XYZ file of C-alpha atoms in Angstrom:
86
model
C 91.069 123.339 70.081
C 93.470 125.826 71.859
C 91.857 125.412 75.683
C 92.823 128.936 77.525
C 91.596 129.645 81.169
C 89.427 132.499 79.795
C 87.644 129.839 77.342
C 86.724 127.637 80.324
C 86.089 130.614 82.525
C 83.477 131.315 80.183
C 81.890 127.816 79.285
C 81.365 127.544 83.065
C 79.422 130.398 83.804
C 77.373 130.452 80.408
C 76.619 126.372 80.669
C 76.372 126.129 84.524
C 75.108 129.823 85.688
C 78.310 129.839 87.535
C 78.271 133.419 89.724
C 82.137 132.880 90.493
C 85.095 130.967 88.453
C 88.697 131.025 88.893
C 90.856 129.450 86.456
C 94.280 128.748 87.107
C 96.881 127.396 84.335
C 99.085 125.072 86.169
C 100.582 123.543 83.003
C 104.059 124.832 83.493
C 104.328 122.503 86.419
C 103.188 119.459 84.160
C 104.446 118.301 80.540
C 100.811 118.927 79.059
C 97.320 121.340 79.815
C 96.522 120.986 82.957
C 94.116 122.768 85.041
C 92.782 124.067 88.797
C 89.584 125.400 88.655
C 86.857 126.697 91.216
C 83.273 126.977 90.385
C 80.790 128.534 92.793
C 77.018 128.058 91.431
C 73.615 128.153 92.361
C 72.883 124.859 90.217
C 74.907 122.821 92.634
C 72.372 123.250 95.799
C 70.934 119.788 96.902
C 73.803 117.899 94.842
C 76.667 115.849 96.174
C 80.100 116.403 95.433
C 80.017 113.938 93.024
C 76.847 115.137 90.573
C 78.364 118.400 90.817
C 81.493 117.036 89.546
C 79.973 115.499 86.501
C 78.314 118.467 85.836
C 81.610 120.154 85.261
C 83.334 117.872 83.582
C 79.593 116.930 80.733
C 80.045 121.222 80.676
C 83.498 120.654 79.923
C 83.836 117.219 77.900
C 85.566 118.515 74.605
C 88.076 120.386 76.357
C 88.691 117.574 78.774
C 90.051 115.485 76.071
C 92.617 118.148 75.450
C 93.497 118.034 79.209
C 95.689 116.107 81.149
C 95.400 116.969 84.239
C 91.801 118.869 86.177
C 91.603 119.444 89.584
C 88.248 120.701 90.552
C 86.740 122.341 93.452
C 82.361 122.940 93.651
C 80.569 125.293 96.031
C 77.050 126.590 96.479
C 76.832 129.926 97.140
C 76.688 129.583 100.702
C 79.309 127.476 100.950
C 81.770 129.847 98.780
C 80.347 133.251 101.651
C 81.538 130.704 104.499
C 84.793 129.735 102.601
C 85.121 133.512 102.460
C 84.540 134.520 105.749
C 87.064 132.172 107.648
């Protein structure tokens, strides 16, 4: 499986409702795929960090094992308008 940022751009917002995902490819830093990844979605309201987490990464589980490295960041909606406005 050839895992591109657009591929898990997609998975996340078709498998989560994600209304915001950024993707960034930070495998020329590394010596295999790795990934930094934001995901803003209403699902995540009334979860801890961690359930949100393991949301992702059951969403993402095949590609994972092509991964070395994911960093991941989760927001609600709200939390993503306050990120924005400071």
């Amino acid at each position: 499986m050839d895992v591109t940022t657009d591929h898990i751009r997609d998975k996340l917002i078709k498998e989560i409702g994600a209304i915001h995902v950024e993707v960034e490819d930070t495998s020329s830093n590394r010596c295999a795929a790795s990934f930094k990844v934001l995901v803003v979605s209403p699902q995540f309201e009334g979860k801890p960090l961690l359930a949100r987490h393991r949301m992702v990464n059951t969403c993402l589980a095949d590609e994972l094992k092509e991964i070395h490295a994911f960093e991941q960041k989760t927001l609600t909606p709200e939390q993503w308008e306050k990120q924005k406005a400071q």
